[in-house]
């Protein structure tokens, strides 16, 4: 990938310039946390909520307290490193720093990485494929946004091979959980339903805002355990993420779904209207 602005531990780097030590725990064992935020007009959307979630993840991993000033400096540096990014992705990562080759951590400082780049706007609708693998809702890192993403890489490749752009996981109980990089909602009757956090899904920022804003607009949103089979019968399906916002789903494996259906269209409208009121809701 070219055109990515990169900052590591206080220094702006070239997008292909070596910047991490070979023994960084984020490299050797995937020991780290990250956040992906939407950039609109050179500004970061929902910055405070993303930072709060990063703190929850680092605490859940047992990492030391964050250097918030370092992260702020890195974010400011990549945003100012060129023309304002009209629509893009900001990703900041914190790793365990230099450590041993095994799972034990070292005692040195954490590593801070911040990147930013323009990205294409999302497609109007999405095509999902259900994976044969599960989310472990009882995992030690369930619900944490960690850098250990190999499971998602394999699942997304599976979906791509089947013509889809996103993959869906059930959990070990056979309940609907989440996608590789997005949360999932279904419409049943006159209500929107989404898996609860106890399903093992990530507490997505866009998920959180969609639930809050829809309820404030009088749209019923129910968080409850759902069988994976609900994807065979739901009238509408949509997914949410930082760069997708509310994205209607047109197809789940071989099943075609109305996209957008009326409740999905309403949720998308509510989200867009509320998001336009301020960058840090």
JSON list of N, CA and C in Angstrom, two decimals, residues 210-278:
[
{"chain": "A", "resi": 210, "resn": "UNK", "atom": "N", "xyz": [-25.12, 3.58, 16.67]},
{"chain": "A", "resi": 210, "resn": "UNK", "atom": "CA", "xyz": [-26.32, 3.19, 15.96]},
{"chain": "A", "resi": 210, "resn": "UNK", "atom": "C", "xyz": [-27.43, 2.81, 16.94]},
{"chain": "A", "resi": 211, "resn": "UNK", "atom": "N", "xyz": [-27.08, 2.04, 17.96]},
{"chain": "A", "resi": 211, "resn": "UNK", "atom": "CA", "xyz": [-28.07, 1.64, 18.96]},
{"chain": "A", "resi": 211, "resn": "UNK", "atom": "C", "xyz": [-28.59, 2.87, 19.70]},
{"chain": "A", "resi": 212, "resn": "UNK", "atom": "N", "xyz": [-27.69, 3.73, 20.16]},
{"chain": "A", "resi": 212, "resn": "UNK", "atom": "CA", "xyz": [-28.09, 4.92, 20.92]},
{"chain": "A", "resi": 212, "resn": "UNK", "atom": "C", "xyz": [-28.98, 5.83, 20.09]},
{"chain": "A", "resi": 213, "resn": "UNK", "atom": "N", "xyz": [-28.53, 6.14, 18.89]},
{"chain": "A", "resi": 213, "resn": "UNK", "atom": "CA", "xyz": [-29.24, 7.12, 18.07]},
{"chain": "A", "resi": 213, "resn": "UNK", "atom": "C", "xyz": [-30.56, 6.59, 17.54]},
{"chain": "A", "resi": 214, "resn": "UNK", "atom": "N", "xyz": [-30.61, 5.32, 17.19]},
{"chain": "A", "resi": 214, "resn": "UNK", "atom": "CA", "xyz": [-31.88, 4.74, 16.74]},
{"chain": "A", "resi": 214, "resn": "UNK", "atom": "C", "xyz": [-32.90, 4.75, 17.87]},
{"chain": "A", "resi": 215, "resn": "UNK", "atom": "N", "xyz": [-32.49, 4.36, 19.06]},
{"chain": "A", "resi": 215, "resn": "UNK", "atom": "CA", "xyz": [-33.43, 4.35, 20.18]},
{"chain": "A", "resi": 215, "resn": "UNK", "atom": "C", "xyz": [-33.93, 5.76, 20.49]},
{"chain": "A", "resi": 216, "resn": "UNK", "atom": "N", "xyz": [-33.04, 6.74, 20.41]},
{"chain": "A", "resi": 216, "resn": "UNK", "atom": "CA", "xyz": [-33.45, 8.12, 20.66]},
{"chain": "A", "resi": 216, "resn": "UNK", "atom": "C", "xyz": [-34.42, 8.60, 19.59]},
{"chain": "A", "resi": 217, "resn": "UNK", "atom": "N", "xyz": [-34.34, 8.01, 18.38]},
{"chain": "A", "resi": 217, "resn": "UNK", "atom": "CA", "xyz": [-35.24, 8.39, 17.29]},
{"chain": "A", "resi": 217, "resn": "UNK", "atom": "C", "xyz": [-36.53, 7.57, 17.30]},
{"chain": "A", "resi": 218, "resn": "UNK", "atom": "N", "xyz": [-36.70, 6.70, 18.31]},
{"chain": "A", "resi": 218, "resn": "UNK", "atom": "CA", "xyz": [-37.92, 5.92, 18.44]},
{"chain": "A", "resi": 218, "resn": "UNK", "atom": "C", "xyz": [-37.91, 4.62, 17.67]},
{"chain": "A", "resi": 219, "resn": "UNK", "atom": "N", "xyz": [-36.74, 4.18, 17.23]},
{"chain": "A", "resi": 219, "resn": "UNK", "atom": "CA", "xyz": [-36.62, 2.91, 16.52]},
{"chain": "A", "resi": 219, "resn": "UNK", "atom": "C", "xyz": [-36.19, 1.84, 17.52]},
{"chain": "A", "resi": 220, "resn": "UNK", "atom": "N", "xyz": [-36.95, 0.78, 17.63]},
{"chain": "A", "resi": 220, "resn": "UNK", "atom": "CA", "xyz": [-36.64, -0.27, 18.59]},
{"chain": "A", "resi": 220, "resn": "UNK", "atom": "C", "xyz": [-35.40, -1.05, 18.14]},
{"chain": "A", "resi": 221, "resn": "UNK", "atom": "N", "xyz": [-34.42, -1.14, 19.02]},
{"chain": "A", "resi": 221, "resn": "UNK", "atom": "CA", "xyz": [-33.23, -1.95, 18.78]},
{"chain": "A", "resi": 221, "resn": "UNK", "atom": "C", "xyz": [-33.06, -2.88, 19.98]},
{"chain": "A", "resi": 222, "resn": "UNK", "atom": "N", "xyz": [-33.06, -4.18, 19.73]},
{"chain": "A", "resi": 222, "resn": "UNK", "atom": "CA", "xyz": [-33.00, -5.17, 20.80]},
{"chain": "A", "resi": 222, "resn": "UNK", "atom": "C", "xyz": [-31.65, -5.88, 20.74]},
{"chain": "A", "resi": 223, "resn": "UNK", "atom": "N", "xyz": [-30.93, -5.87, 21.86]},
{"chain": "A", "resi": 223, "resn": "UNK", "atom": "CA", "xyz": [-29.69, -6.64, 21.97]},
{"chain": "A", "resi": 223, "resn": "UNK", "atom": "C", "xyz": [-30.05, -7.97, 22.63]},
{"chain": "A", "resi": 224, "resn": "UNK", "atom": "N", "xyz": [-29.93, -9.05, 21.88]},
{"chain": "A", "resi": 224, "resn": "UNK", "atom": "CA", "xyz": [-30.29, -10.36, 22.42]},
{"chain": "A", "resi": 224, "resn": "UNK", "atom": "C", "xyz": [-29.59, -11.45, 21.64]},
{"chain": "A", "resi": 225, "resn": "UNK", "atom": "N", "xyz": [-29.44, -12.61, 22.30]},
{"chain": "A", "resi": 225, "resn": "UNK", "atom": "CA", "xyz": [-28.84, -13.77, 21.63]},
{"chain": "A", "resi": 225, "resn": "UNK", "atom": "C", "xyz": [-29.73, -14.19, 20.48]},
{"chain": "A", "resi": 226, "resn": "UNK", "atom": "N", "xyz": [-29.10, -14.43, 19.33]},
{"chain": "A", "resi": 226, "resn": "UNK", "atom": "CA", "xyz": [-29.82, -14.78, 18.11]},
{"chain": "A", "resi": 226, "resn": "UNK", "atom": "C", "xyz": [-29.21, -16.04, 17.51]},
{"chain": "A", "resi": 227, "resn": "UNK", "atom": "N", "xyz": [-30.02, -16.98, 17.07]},
{"chain": "A", "resi": 227, "resn": "UNK", "atom": "CA", "xyz": [-29.44, -18.15, 16.39]},
{"chain": "A", "resi": 227, "resn": "UNK", "atom": "C", "xyz": [-28.83, -17.72, 15.06]},
{"chain": "A", "resi": 228, "resn": "UNK", "atom": "N", "xyz": [-27.77, -18.39, 14.65]},
{"chain": "A", "resi": 228, "resn": "UNK", "atom": "CA", "xyz": [-27.16, -18.08, 13.36]},
{"chain": "A", "resi": 228, "resn": "UNK", "atom": "C", "xyz": [-28.19, -18.19, 12.24]},
{"chain": "A", "resi": 229, "resn": "UNK", "atom": "N", "xyz": [-29.15, -19.09, 12.41]},
{"chain": "A", "resi": 229, "resn": "UNK", "atom": "CA", "xyz": [-30.16, -19.31, 11.38]},
{"chain": "A", "resi": 229, "resn": "UNK", "atom": "C", "xyz": [-31.04, -18.10, 11.13]},
{"chain": "A", "resi": 230, "resn": "UNK", "atom": "N", "xyz": [-30.97, -17.07, 11.98]},
{"chain": "A", "resi": 230, "resn": "UNK", "atom": "CA", "xyz": [-31.77, -15.87, 11.74]},
{"chain": "A", "resi": 230, "resn": "UNK", "atom": "C", "xyz": [-31.40, -15.23, 10.40]},
{"chain": "A", "resi": 231, "resn": "UNK", "atom": "N", "xyz": [-30.18, -15.50, 9.93]},
{"chain": "A", "resi": 231, "resn": "UNK", "atom": "CA", "xyz": [-29.75, -14.96, 8.64]},
{"chain": "A", "resi": 231, "resn": "UNK", "atom": "C", "xyz": [-30.53, -15.58, 7.48]},
{"chain": "A", "resi": 232, "resn": "UNK", "atom": "N", "xyz": [-31.20, -16.70, 7.72]},
{"chain": "A", "resi": 232, "resn": "UNK", "atom": "CA", "xyz": [-32.00, -17.35, 6.68]},
{"chain": "A", "resi": 232, "resn": "UNK", "atom": "C", "xyz": [-33.40, -16.76, 6.59]},
{"chain": "A", "resi": 233, "resn": "UNK", "atom": "N", "xyz": [-33.82, -16.02, 7.63]},
{"chain": "A", "resi": 233, "resn": "UNK", "atom": "CA", "xyz": [-35.21, -15.56, 7.69]},
{"chain": "A", "resi": 233, "resn": "UNK", "atom": "C", "xyz": [-35.37, -14.06, 7.89]},
{"chain": "A", "resi": 234, "resn": "UNK", "atom": "N", "xyz": [-34.34, -13.36, 8.32]},
{"chain": "A", "resi": 234, "resn": "UNK", "atom": "CA", "xyz": [-34.45, -11.93, 8.60]},
{"chain": "A", "resi": 234, "resn": "UNK", "atom": "C", "xyz": [-34.89, -11.16, 7.35]},
{"chain": "A", "resi": 235, "resn": "UNK", "atom": "N", "xyz": [-35.76, -10.20, 7.55]},
{"chain": "A", "resi": 235, "resn": "UNK", "atom": "CA", "xyz": [-36.23, -9.40, 6.41]},
{"chain": "A", "resi": 235, "resn": "UNK", "atom": "C", "xyz": [-35.13, -8.47, 5.88]},
{"chain": "A", "resi": 236, "resn": "UNK", "atom": "N", "xyz": [-34.28, -7.99, 6.79]},
{"chain": "A", "resi": 236, "resn": "UNK", "atom": "CA", "xyz": [-33.21, -7.08, 6.41]},
{"chain": "A", "resi": 236, "resn": "UNK", "atom": "C", "xyz": [-31.97, -7.43, 7.23]},
{"chain": "A", "resi": 237, "resn": "UNK", "atom": "N", "xyz": [-30.81, -7.11, 6.68]},
{"chain": "A", "resi": 237, "resn": "UNK", "atom": "CA", "xyz": [-29.54, -7.29, 7.38]},
{"chain": "A", "resi": 237, "resn": "UNK", "atom": "C", "xyz": [-28.68, -6.07, 7.07]},
{"chain": "A", "resi": 238, "resn": "UNK", "atom": "N", "xyz": [-27.98, -5.57, 8.08]},
{"chain": "A", "resi": 238, "resn": "UNK", "atom": "CA", "xyz": [-26.98, -4.53, 7.81]},
{"chain": "A", "resi": 238, "resn": "UNK", "atom": "C", "xyz": [-25.80, -4.69, 8.75]},
{"chain": "A", "resi": 239, "resn": "UNK", "atom": "N", "xyz": [-24.69, -4.11, 8.36]},
{"chain": "A", "resi": 239, "resn": "UNK", "atom": "CA", "xyz": [-23.48, -4.17, 9.16]},
{"chain": "A", "resi": 239, "resn": "UNK", "atom": "C", "xyz": [-23.00, -2.75, 9.44]},
{"chain": "A", "resi": 240, "resn": "UNK", "atom": "N", "xyz": [-22.23, -2.60, 10.51]},
{"chain": "A", "resi": 240, "resn": "UNK", "atom": "CA", "xyz": [-21.71, -1.29, 10.89]},
{"chain": "A", "resi": 240, "resn": "UNK", "atom": "C", "xyz": [-20.22, -1.38, 11.18]},
{"chain": "A", "resi": 241, "resn": "UNK", "atom": "N", "xyz": [-19.51, -0.33, 10.83]},
{"chain": "A", "resi": 241, "resn": "UNK", "atom": "CA", "xyz": [-18.10, -0.20, 11.21]},
{"chain": "A", "resi": 241, "resn": "UNK", "atom": "C", "xyz": [-17.69, 1.25, 11.04]},
{"chain": "A", "resi": 242, "resn": "UNK", "atom": "N", "xyz": [-16.48, 1.57, 11.42]},
{"chain": "A", "resi": 242, "resn": "UNK", "atom": "CA", "xyz": [-16.04, 2.97, 11.41]},
{"chain": "A", "resi": 242, "resn": "UNK", "atom": "C", "xyz": [-16.08, 3.58, 10.02]},
{"chain": "A", "resi": 243, "resn": "UNK", "atom": "N", "xyz": [-15.68, 2.84, 9.00]},
{"chain": "A", "resi": 243, "resn": "UNK", "atom": "CA", "xyz": [-15.67, 3.42, 7.66]},
{"chain": "A", "resi": 243, "resn": "UNK", "atom": "C", "xyz": [-16.90, 3.03, 6.83]},
{"chain": "A", "resi": 244, "resn": "UNK", "atom": "N", "xyz": [-17.66, 2.02, 7.26]},
{"chain": "A", "resi": 244, "resn": "UNK", "atom": "CA", "xyz": [-18.89, 1.65, 6.56]},
{"chain": "A", "resi": 244, "resn": "UNK", "atom": "C", "xyz": [-20.09, 2.46, 7.04]},
{"chain": "A", "resi": 245, "resn": "UNK", "atom": "N", "xyz": [-20.06, 2.99, 8.27]},
{"chain": "A", "resi": 245, "resn": "UNK", "atom": "CA", "xyz": [-21.23, 3.53, 8.92]},
{"chain": "A", "resi": 245, "resn": "UNK", "atom": "C", "xyz": [-22.31, 2.44, 8.95]},
{"chain": "A", "resi": 246, "resn": "UNK", "atom": "N", "xyz": [-23.52, 2.72, 8.48]},
{"chain": "A", "resi": 246, "resn": "UNK", "atom": "CA", "xyz": [-24.57, 1.71, 8.40]},
{"chain": "A", "resi": 246, "resn": "UNK", "atom": "C", "xyz": [-24.65, 1.25, 6.95]},
{"chain": "A", "resi": 247, "resn": "UNK", "atom": "N", "xyz": [-24.26, 0.01, 6.70]},
{"chain": "A", "resi": 247, "resn": "UNK", "atom": "CA", "xyz": [-24.20, -0.49, 5.32]},
{"chain": "A", "resi": 247, "resn": "UNK", "atom": "C", "xyz": [-25.21, -1.63, 5.13]},
{"chain": "A", "resi": 248, "resn": "UNK", "atom": "N", "xyz": [-26.18, -1.46, 4.23]},
{"chain": "A", "resi": 248, "resn": "UNK", "atom": "CA", "xyz": [-27.15, -2.53, 3.96]},
{"chain": "A", "resi": 248, "resn": "UNK", "atom": "C", "xyz": [-26.46, -3.76, 3.37]},
{"chain": "A", "resi": 249, "resn": "UNK", "atom": "N", "xyz": [-27.00, -4.92, 3.68]},
{"chain": "A", "resi": 249, "resn": "UNK", "atom": "CA", "xyz": [-26.50, -6.18, 3.13]},
{"chain": "A", "resi": 249, "resn": "UNK", "atom": "C", "xyz": [-27.49, -6.66, 2.07]},
{"chain": "A", "resi": 250, "resn": "UNK", "atom": "N", "xyz": [-26.97, -6.93, 0.87]},
{"chain": "A", "resi": 250, "resn": "UNK", "atom": "CA", "xyz": [-27.82, -7.37, -0.24]},
{"chain": "A", "resi": 250, "resn": "UNK", "atom": "C", "xyz": [-27.89, -8.88, -0.37]},
{"chain": "A", "resi": 251, "resn": "UNK", "atom": "N", "xyz": [-26.88, -9.58, 0.22]},
{"chain": "A", "resi": 251, "resn": "UNK", "atom": "CA", "xyz": [-26.83, -11.03, 0.05]},
{"chain": "A", "resi": 251, "resn": "UNK", "atom": "C", "xyz": [-26.07, -11.66, 1.20]},
{"chain": "A", "resi": 252, "resn": "UNK", "atom": "N", "xyz": [-26.57, -12.78, 1.70]},
{"chain": "A", "resi": 252, "resn": "UNK", "atom": "CA", "xyz": [-25.88, -13.60, 2.70]},
{"chain": "A", "resi": 252, "resn": "UNK", "atom": "C", "xyz": [-25.72, -14.99, 2.10]},
{"chain": "A", "resi": 253, "resn": "UNK", "atom": "N", "xyz": [-24.51, -15.36, 1.76]},
{"chain": "A", "resi": 253, "resn": "UNK", "atom": "CA", "xyz": [-24.26, -16.57, 0.98]},
{"chain": "A", "resi": 253, "resn": "UNK", "atom": "C", "xyz": [-25.17, -16.51, -0.26]},
{"chain": "A", "resi": 254, "resn": "UNK", "atom": "N", "xyz": [-26.05, -17.51, -0.46]},
{"chain": "A", "resi": 254, "resn": "UNK", "atom": "CA", "xyz": [-26.88, -17.51, -1.66]},
{"chain": "A", "resi": 254, "resn": "UNK", "atom": "C", "xyz": [-28.21, -16.80, -1.50]},
{"chain": "A", "resi": 255, "resn": "UNK", "atom": "N", "xyz": [-28.49, -16.26, -0.32]},
{"chain": "A", "resi": 255, "resn": "UNK", "atom": "CA", "xyz": [-29.79, -15.62, -0.07]},
{"chain": "A", "resi": 255, "resn": "UNK", "atom": "C", "xyz": [-29.74, -14.12, -0.37]},
{"chain": "A", "resi": 256, "resn": "UNK", "atom": "N", "xyz": [-30.61, -13.66, -1.23]},
{"chain": "A", "resi": 256, "resn": "UNK", "atom": "CA", "xyz": [-30.70, -12.24, -1.56]},
{"chain": "A", "resi": 256, "resn": "UNK", "atom": "C", "xyz": [-31.64, -11.56, -0.56]},
{"chain": "A", "resi": 257, "resn": "UNK", "atom": "N", "xyz": [-31.22, -10.39, -0.09]},
{"chain": "A", "resi": 257, "resn": "UNK", "atom": "CA", "xyz": [-31.98, -9.65, 0.93]},
{"chain": "A", "resi": 257, "resn": "UNK", "atom": "C", "xyz": [-32.26, -8.25, 0.40]},
{"chain": "A", "resi": 258, "resn": "UNK", "atom": "N", "xyz": [-33.39, -7.68, 0.78]},
{"chain": "A", "resi": 258, "resn": "UNK", "atom": "CA", "xyz": [-33.71, -6.30, 0.40]},
{"chain": "A", "resi": 258, "resn": "UNK", "atom": "C", "xyz": [-32.64, -5.36, 0.94]},
{"chain": "A", "resi": 259, "resn": "UNK", "atom": "N", "xyz": [-32.09, -4.51, 0.08]},
{"chain": "A", "resi": 259, "resn": "UNK", "atom": "CA", "xyz": [-31.00, -3.64, 0.51]},
{"chain": "A", "resi": 259, "resn": "UNK", "atom": "C", "xyz": [-31.07, -2.29, -0.20]},
{"chain": "A", "resi": 260, "resn": "UNK", "atom": "N", "xyz": [-31.42, -1.24, 0.52]},
{"chain": "A", "resi": 260, "resn": "UNK", "atom": "CA", "xyz": [-31.80, -1.28, 1.93]},
{"chain": "A", "resi": 260, "resn": "UNK", "atom": "C", "xyz": [-33.30, -1.52, 2.11]},
{"chain": "A", "resi": 261, "resn": "UNK", "atom": "N", "xyz": [-33.63, -2.27, 3.15]},
{"chain": "A", "resi": 261, "resn": "UNK", "atom": "CA", "xyz": [-35.02, -2.37, 3.56]},
{"chain": "A", "resi": 261, "resn": "UNK", "atom": "C", "xyz": [-35.41, -1.10, 4.30]},
{"chain": "A", "resi": 262, "resn": "UNK", "atom": "N", "xyz": [-36.68, -0.93, 4.62]},
{"chain": "A", "resi": 262, "resn": "UNK", "atom": "CA", "xyz": [-37.13, 0.33, 5.24]},
{"chain": "A", "resi": 262, "resn": "UNK", "atom": "C", "xyz": [-36.49, 0.64, 6.58]},
{"chain": "A", "resi": 263, "resn": "UNK", "atom": "N", "xyz": [-36.32, -0.34, 7.46]},
{"chain": "A", "resi": 263, "resn": "UNK", "atom": "CA", "xyz": [-35.72, -0.04, 8.76]},
{"chain": "A", "resi": 263, "resn": "UNK", "atom": "C", "xyz": [-34.23, 0.22, 8.63]},
{"chain": "A", "resi": 264, "resn": "UNK", "atom": "N", "xyz": [-33.55, -0.50, 7.73]},
{"chain": "A", "resi": 264, "resn": "UNK", "atom": "CA", "xyz": [-32.14, -0.23, 7.49]},
{"chain": "A", "resi": 264, "resn": "UNK", "atom": "C", "xyz": [-31.95, 1.18, 6.95]},
{"chain": "A", "resi": 265, "resn": "UNK", "atom": "N", "xyz": [-32.80, 1.57, 5.99]},
{"chain": "A", "resi": 265, "resn": "UNK", "atom": "CA", "xyz": [-32.71, 2.91, 5.43]},
{"chain": "A", "resi": 265, "resn": "UNK", "atom": "C", "xyz": [-32.94, 3.97, 6.51]},
{"chain": "A", "resi": 266, "resn": "UNK", "atom": "N", "xyz": [-33.87, 3.69, 7.40]},
{"chain": "A", "resi": 266, "resn": "UNK", "atom": "CA", "xyz": [-34.14, 4.65, 8.49]},
{"chain": "A", "resi": 266, "resn": "UNK", "atom": "C", "xyz": [-32.95, 4.74, 9.43]},
{"chain": "A", "resi": 267, "resn": "UNK", "atom": "N", "xyz": [-32.35, 3.58, 9.78]},
{"chain": "A", "resi": 267, "resn": "UNK", "atom": "CA", "xyz": [-31.18, 3.59, 10.67]},
{"chain": "A", "resi": 267, "resn": "UNK", "atom": "C", "xyz": [-30.03, 4.34, 10.03]},
{"chain": "A", "resi": 268, "resn": "UNK", "atom": "N", "xyz": [-29.82, 4.13, 8.73]},
{"chain": "A", "resi": 268, "resn": "UNK", "atom": "CA", "xyz": [-28.74, 4.82, 8.03]},
{"chain": "A", "resi": 268, "resn": "UNK", "atom": "C", "xyz": [-28.98, 6.32, 8.00]},
{"chain": "A", "resi": 269, "resn": "UNK", "atom": "N", "xyz": [-30.23, 6.71, 7.81]},
{"chain": "A", "resi": 269, "resn": "UNK", "atom": "CA", "xyz": [-30.56, 8.13, 7.79]},
{"chain": "A", "resi": 269, "resn": "UNK", "atom": "C", "xyz": [-30.33, 8.77, 9.15]},
{"chain": "A", "resi": 270, "resn": "UNK", "atom": "N", "xyz": [-30.77, 8.08, 10.19]},
{"chain": "A", "resi": 270, "resn": "UNK", "atom": "CA", "xyz": [-30.57, 8.59, 11.55]},
{"chain": "A", "resi": 270, "resn": "UNK", "atom": "C", "xyz": [-29.09, 8.74, 11.85]},
{"chain": "A", "resi": 271, "resn": "UNK", "atom": "N", "xyz": [-28.31, 7.72, 11.49]},
{"chain": "A", "resi": 271, "resn": "UNK", "atom": "CA", "xyz": [-26.87, 7.77, 11.77]},
{"chain": "A", "resi": 271, "resn": "UNK", "atom": "C", "xyz": [-26.22, 8.94, 11.03]},
{"chain": "A", "resi": 272, "resn": "UNK", "atom": "N", "xyz": [-26.53, 9.10, 9.74]},
{"chain": "A", "resi": 272, "resn": "UNK", "atom": "CA", "xyz": [-25.91, 10.16, 8.95]},
{"chain": "A", "resi": 272, "resn": "UNK", "atom": "C", "xyz": [-26.29, 11.54, 9.50]},
{"chain": "A", "resi": 273, "resn": "UNK", "atom": "N", "xyz": [-27.54, 11.70, 9.89]},
{"chain": "A", "resi": 273, "resn": "UNK", "atom": "CA", "xyz": [-27.99, 12.99, 10.41]},
{"chain": "A", "resi": 273, "resn": "UNK", "atom": "C", "xyz": [-27.32, 13.33, 11.72]},
{"chain": "A", "resi": 274, "resn": "UNK", "atom": "N", "xyz": [-27.26, 12.37, 12.63]},
{"chain": "A", "resi": 274, "resn": "UNK", "atom": "CA", "xyz": [-26.64, 12.63, 13.92]},
{"chain": "A", "resi": 274, "resn": "UNK", "atom": "C", "xyz": [-25.14, 12.83, 13.79]},
{"chain": "A", "resi": 275, "resn": "UNK", "atom": "N", "xyz": [-24.50, 12.04, 12.93]},
{"chain": "A", "resi": 275, "resn": "UNK", "atom": "CA", "xyz": [-23.05, 12.17, 12.76]},
{"chain": "A", "resi": 275, "resn": "UNK", "atom": "C", "xyz": [-22.66, 13.53, 12.20]},
{"chain": "A", "resi": 276, "resn": "UNK", "atom": "N", "xyz": [-23.55, 14.11, 11.41]},
{"chain": "A", "resi": 276, "resn": "UNK", "atom": "CA", "xyz": [-23.28, 15.42, 10.81]},
{"chain": "A", "resi": 276, "resn": "UNK", "atom": "C", "xyz": [-23.32, 16.55, 11.84]},
{"chain": "A", "resi": 277, "resn": "UNK", "atom": "N", "xyz": [-23.85, 16.27, 13.02]},
{"chain": "A", "resi": 277, "resn": "UNK", "atom": "CA", "xyz": [-23.97, 17.30, 14.05]},
{"chain": "A", "resi": 277, "resn": "UNK", "atom": "C", "xyz": [-22.65, 17.58, 14.78]},
{"chain": "A", "resi": 278, "resn": "UNK", "atom": "N", "xyz": [-21.69, 16.67, 14.70]},
{"chain": "A", "resi": 278, "resn": "UNK", "atom": "CA", "xyz": [-20.43, 16.87, 15.41]},
{"chain": "A", "resi": 278, "resn": "UNK", "atom": "C", "xyz": [-19.51, 15.69, 15.22]}
]
